[in-house]
């Protein structure tokens, strides 16, 4: 995969991943509460064919979902921190261009950038290309030449 594709993919996911850092812990709390209600209300001890009882299956499903959410949370948190590091290296102008190209992407983002920055279209694209490179180097670093 080319570095530009990687960087662009990460930037496009940035907003959703940032929001997931709030939503996932809340979902885990809901699952913990449901787990307690499953435990306290489990009077079904009849095993389902090929497995445990319905309540045991529900508890196991709950545990597995919580563990998977924890893994997703830690991965998202780490990637958001890396993206923040890459974005922090950009100037205000570069950050605006990257935000409008990849993160927020309003309908007429090029015209918006031309209007806000006062540059021609070609200059906007040059700023975007340079900012994407700068972002990527600061996010991932260059370890080999």
PDB file of C-alpha atoms in Angstrom:
ATOM      1  CA  UNK A   1       0.000   0.000   0.000  1.00  0.00           C
ATOM      2  CA  UNK A   2       1.309   3.446  -0.860  1.00  0.00           C
ATOM      3  CA  UNK A   3       1.939   5.843   2.018  1.00  0.00           C
ATOM      4  CA  UNK A   4      -0.527   8.381   0.615  1.00  0.00           C
ATOM      5  CA  UNK A   5      -3.361   5.848   0.624  1.00  0.00           C
ATOM      6  CA  UNK A   6      -2.561   4.880   4.214  1.00  0.00           C
ATOM      7  CA  UNK A   7      -2.475   8.486   5.385  1.00  0.00           C
ATOM      8  CA  UNK A   8      -5.684   9.411   3.553  1.00  0.00           C
ATOM      9  CA  UNK A   9      -7.505   6.365   4.934  1.00  0.00           C
ATOM     10  CA  UNK A  10      -6.447   7.267   8.481  1.00  0.00           C
ATOM     11  CA  UNK A  11      -7.524  10.887   8.031  1.00  0.00           C
ATOM     12  CA  UNK A  12     -10.933   9.876   6.661  1.00  0.00           C
ATOM     13  CA  UNK A  13     -11.509   7.629   9.705  1.00  0.00           C
ATOM     14  CA  UNK A  14     -10.232  10.204  12.198  1.00  0.00           C
ATOM     15  CA  UNK A  15     -13.543  11.822  13.126  1.00  0.00           C
ATOM     16  CA  UNK A  16     -15.368   8.505  13.654  1.00  0.00           C
ATOM     17  CA  UNK A  17     -12.481   7.037  15.641  1.00  0.00           C
ATOM     18  CA  UNK A  18     -12.358  10.122  17.861  1.00  0.00           C
ATOM     19  CA  UNK A  19     -16.072   9.786  18.570  1.00  0.00           C
ATOM     20  CA  UNK A  20     -15.680   6.067  19.258  1.00  0.00           C
ATOM     21  CA  UNK A  21     -13.377   6.924  22.164  1.00  0.00           C
ATOM     22  CA  UNK A  22     -16.444   8.281  23.948  1.00  0.00           C
ATOM     23  CA  UNK A  23     -18.993   5.788  22.647  1.00  0.00           C
ATOM     24  CA  UNK A  24     -17.117   2.520  23.240  1.00  0.00           C
ATOM     25  CA  UNK A  25     -16.644   2.950  27.025  1.00  0.00           C
ATOM     26  CA  UNK A  26     -20.351   3.781  27.313  1.00  0.00           C
ATOM     27  CA  UNK A  27     -21.233   0.636  25.350  1.00  0.00           C
ATOM     28  CA  UNK A  28     -18.967  -1.433  27.617  1.00  0.00           C
ATOM     29  CA  UNK A  29     -20.749  -0.011  30.693  1.00  0.00           C
ATOM     30  CA  UNK A  30     -24.125  -0.932  29.211  1.00  0.00           C
ATOM     31  CA  UNK A  31     -22.887  -4.465  28.582  1.00  0.00           C
ATOM     32  CA  UNK A  32     -21.634  -4.737  32.184  1.00  0.00           C
ATOM     33  CA  UNK A  33     -25.073  -3.708  33.473  1.00  0.00           C
ATOM     34  CA  UNK A  34     -26.768  -6.208  31.167  1.00  0.00           C
ATOM     35  CA  UNK A  35     -24.344  -8.910  32.312  1.00  0.00           C
ATOM     36  CA  UNK A  36     -25.402  -8.357  35.917  1.00  0.00           C
ATOM     37  CA  UNK A  37     -29.066  -8.635  34.944  1.00  0.00           C
ATOM     38  CA  UNK A  38     -28.355 -11.863  33.042  1.00  0.00           C
ATOM     39  CA  UNK A  39     -26.568 -13.308  36.075  1.00  0.00           C
ATOM     40  CA  UNK A  40     -29.296 -12.330  38.526  1.00  0.00           C
ATOM     41  CA  UNK A  41     -32.145 -13.457  36.311  1.00  0.00           C
ATOM     42  CA  UNK A  42     -30.724 -16.777  35.162  1.00  0.00           C
ATOM     43  CA  UNK A  43     -33.167 -19.477  36.078  1.00  0.00           C
ATOM     44  CA  UNK A  44     -32.852 -21.250  32.745  1.00  0.00           C
ATOM     45  CA  UNK A  45     -30.520 -24.164  33.292  1.00  0.00           C
ATOM     46  CA  UNK A  46     -31.614 -26.245  30.330  1.00  0.00           C
ATOM     47  CA  UNK A  47     -28.670 -26.631  27.960  1.00  0.00           C
ATOM     48  CA  UNK A  48     -29.161 -25.660  24.355  1.00  0.00           C
ATOM     49  CA  UNK A  49     -28.180 -28.385  21.918  1.00  0.00           C
ATOM     50  CA  UNK A  50     -24.408 -28.322  21.521  1.00  0.00           C
ATOM     51  CA  UNK A  51     -23.777 -25.705  24.213  1.00  0.00           C
ATOM     52  CA  UNK A  52     -24.715 -24.289  27.557  1.00  0.00           C
ATOM     53  CA  UNK A  53     -28.003 -22.888  28.752  1.00  0.00           C
ATOM     54  CA  UNK A  54     -29.485 -19.762  27.191  1.00  0.00           C
ATOM     55  CA  UNK A  55     -28.337 -17.655  30.114  1.00  0.00           C
ATOM     56  CA  UNK A  56     -24.801 -19.068  29.864  1.00  0.00           C
ATOM     57  CA  UNK A  57     -24.769 -18.319  26.142  1.00  0.00           C
ATOM     58  CA  UNK A  58     -26.000 -14.776  26.792  1.00  0.00           C
ATOM     59  CA  UNK A  59     -23.294 -14.247  29.424  1.00  0.00           C
ATOM     60  CA  UNK A  60     -20.599 -15.590  27.094  1.00  0.00           C
ATOM     61  CA  UNK A  61     -21.818 -13.380  24.229  1.00  0.00           C
ATOM     62  CA  UNK A  62     -21.698 -10.401  26.562  1.00  0.00           C
ATOM     63  CA  UNK A  63     -18.152 -11.172  27.742  1.00  0.00           C
ATOM     64  CA  UNK A  64     -16.884 -11.670  24.189  1.00  0.00           C
ATOM     65  CA  UNK A  65     -18.471  -8.430  22.978  1.00  0.00           C
ATOM     66  CA  UNK A  66     -16.956  -6.448  25.868  1.00  0.00           C
ATOM     67  CA  UNK A  67     -13.486  -7.865  25.215  1.00  0.00           C
ATOM     68  CA  UNK A  68     -13.710  -7.118  21.498  1.00  0.00           C
ATOM     69  CA  UNK A  69     -14.833  -3.556  22.243  1.00  0.00           C
ATOM     70  CA  UNK A  70     -11.879  -3.087  24.599  1.00  0.00           C
ATOM     71  CA  UNK A  71      -9.482  -4.152  21.851  1.00  0.00           C
ATOM     72  CA  UNK A  72     -11.111  -1.787  19.344  1.00  0.00           C
ATOM     73  CA  UNK A  73     -10.989   1.026  21.893  1.00  0.00           C
ATOM     74  CA  UNK A  74      -7.259   0.609  22.527  1.00  0.00           C
ATOM     75  CA  UNK A  75      -6.477   0.405  18.801  1.00  0.00           C
ATOM     76  CA  UNK A  76      -8.596   3.493  18.028  1.00  0.00           C
ATOM     77  CA  UNK A  77      -7.089   5.447  20.924  1.00  0.00           C
ATOM     78  CA  UNK A  78      -3.569   4.701  19.722  1.00  0.00           C
ATOM     79  CA  UNK A  79      -4.350   5.609  16.106  1.00  0.00           C
ATOM     80  CA  UNK A  80      -6.090   8.855  17.143  1.00  0.00           C
ATOM     81  CA  UNK A  81      -2.990   9.817  19.137  1.00  0.00           C
ATOM     82  CA  UNK A  82      -0.781   9.134  16.106  1.00  0.00           C
ATOM     83  CA  UNK A  83      -3.050  11.182  13.840  1.00  0.00           C
ATOM     84  CA  UNK A  84      -3.085  14.017  16.387  1.00  0.00           C
ATOM     85  CA  UNK A  85       0.726  13.942  16.389  1.00  0.00           C
ATOM     86  CA  UNK A  86       0.785  14.175  12.584  1.00  0.00           C
ATOM     87  CA  UNK A  87      -1.763  16.993  12.518  1.00  0.00           C
ATOM     88  CA  UNK A  88       0.043  18.973  15.214  1.00  0.00           C
ATOM     89  CA  UNK A  89       3.046  19.377  12.901  1.00  0.00           C
ATOM     90  CA  UNK A  90       0.982  21.252  10.308  1.00  0.00           C
ATOM     91  CA  UNK A  91       0.615  25.012  10.005  1.00  0.00           C
ATOM     92  CA  UNK A  92      -2.875  26.517  10.328  1.00  0.00           C
ATOM     93  CA  UNK A  93      -3.120  26.764   6.549  1.00  0.00           C
ATOM     94  CA  UNK A  94      -1.989  23.164   6.004  1.00  0.00           C
ATOM     95  CA  UNK A  95      -4.335  21.913   8.728  1.00  0.00           C
ATOM     96  CA  UNK A  96      -7.283  23.707   7.130  1.00  0.00           C
ATOM     97  CA  UNK A  97      -6.507  22.148   3.744  1.00  0.00           C
ATOM     98  CA  UNK A  98      -6.163  18.638   5.231  1.00  0.00           C
ATOM     99  CA  UNK A  99      -9.341  19.088   7.290  1.00  0.00           C
ATOM    100  CA  UNK A 100     -11.406  20.123   4.304  1.00  0.00           C
ATOM    101  CA  UNK A 101      -9.899  17.584   1.907  1.00  0.00           C
ATOM    102  CA  UNK A 102     -10.081  14.510   4.133  1.00  0.00           C
ATOM    103  CA  UNK A 103     -11.597  14.974   7.593  1.00  0.00           C
ATOM    104  CA  UNK A 104     -14.672  17.193   7.235  1.00  0.00           C
ATOM    105  CA  UNK A 105     -14.938  17.359   3.429  1.00  0.00           C
ATOM    106  CA  UNK A 106     -17.828  19.758   2.820  1.00  0.00           C
ATOM    107  CA  UNK A 107     -19.601  19.672  -0.524  1.00  0.00           C
ATOM    108  CA  UNK A 108     -17.607  22.392  -2.310  1.00  0.00           C
ATOM    109  CA  UNK A 109     -14.385  22.060  -0.338  1.00  0.00           C
ATOM    110  CA  UNK A 110     -12.077  23.280  -3.146  1.00  0.00           C
ATOM    111  CA  UNK A 111     -14.112  26.442  -3.698  1.00  0.00           C
ATOM    112  CA  UNK A 112     -14.250  26.924   0.079  1.00  0.00           C
ATOM    113  CA  UNK A 113     -10.452  26.718   0.277  1.00  0.00           C
ATOM    114  CA  UNK A 114      -9.980  29.080  -2.684  1.00  0.00           C
ATOM    115  CA  UNK A 115     -12.299  31.576  -1.002  1.00  0.00           C
ATOM    116  CA  UNK A 116     -10.772  31.254   2.478  1.00  0.00           C
ATOM    117  CA  UNK A 117      -7.112  31.174   1.462  1.00  0.00           C
ATOM    118  CA  UNK A 118      -7.199  33.327  -1.671  1.00  0.00           C
ATOM    119  CA  UNK A 119      -5.102  30.900  -3.734  1.00  0.00           C
ATOM    120  CA  UNK A 120      -5.634  29.352  -7.121  1.00  0.00           C
ATOM    121  CA  UNK A 121      -6.718  25.726  -7.369  1.00  0.00           C
ATOM    122  CA  UNK A 122      -3.201  24.509  -8.309  1.00  0.00           C
ATOM    123  CA  UNK A 123      -1.702  26.152  -5.210  1.00  0.00           C
ATOM    124  CA  UNK A 124      -4.348  24.521  -3.001  1.00  0.00           C
ATOM    125  CA  UNK A 125      -3.352  21.114  -4.385  1.00  0.00           C
ATOM    126  CA  UNK A 126       0.342  21.842  -3.818  1.00  0.00           C
ATOM    127  CA  UNK A 127      -0.382  22.777  -0.202  1.00  0.00           C
ATOM    128  CA  UNK A 128      -2.429  19.593   0.186  1.00  0.00           C
ATOM    129  CA  UNK A 129       0.332  17.384  -1.211  1.00  0.00           C
ATOM    130  CA  UNK A 130       3.010  18.982   0.976  1.00  0.00           C
ATOM    131  CA  UNK A 131       0.795  18.869   4.057  1.00  0.00           C
ATOM    132  CA  UNK A 132      -0.047  15.207   3.466  1.00  0.00           C
ATOM    133  CA  UNK A 133       3.655  14.366   3.233  1.00  0.00           C
ATOM    134  CA  UNK A 134       4.473  16.412   6.341  1.00  0.00           C
ATOM    135  CA  UNK A 135       1.560  14.803   8.226  1.00  0.00           C
ATOM    136  CA  UNK A 136       2.681  11.302   7.257  1.00  0.00           C
ATOM    137  CA  UNK A 137       6.308  11.811   8.222  1.00  0.00           C
ATOM    138  CA  UNK A 138       5.305  13.246  11.598  1.00  0.00           C
ATOM    139  CA  UNK A 139       2.717  10.561  12.223  1.00  0.00           C
ATOM    140  CA  UNK A 140       4.720   7.498  11.255  1.00  0.00           C
ATOM    141  CA  UNK A 141       8.258   8.842  11.168  1.00  0.00           C
ATOM    142  CA  UNK A 142      10.953   7.879   8.714  1.00  0.00           C
ATOM    143  CA  UNK A 143      13.024   5.032  10.067  1.00  0.00           C
ATOM    144  CA  UNK A 144      14.780   3.839   6.924  1.00  0.00           C
ATOM    145  CA  UNK A 145      16.292   5.513   3.894  1.00  0.00           C
TER     146      UNK A 145
END
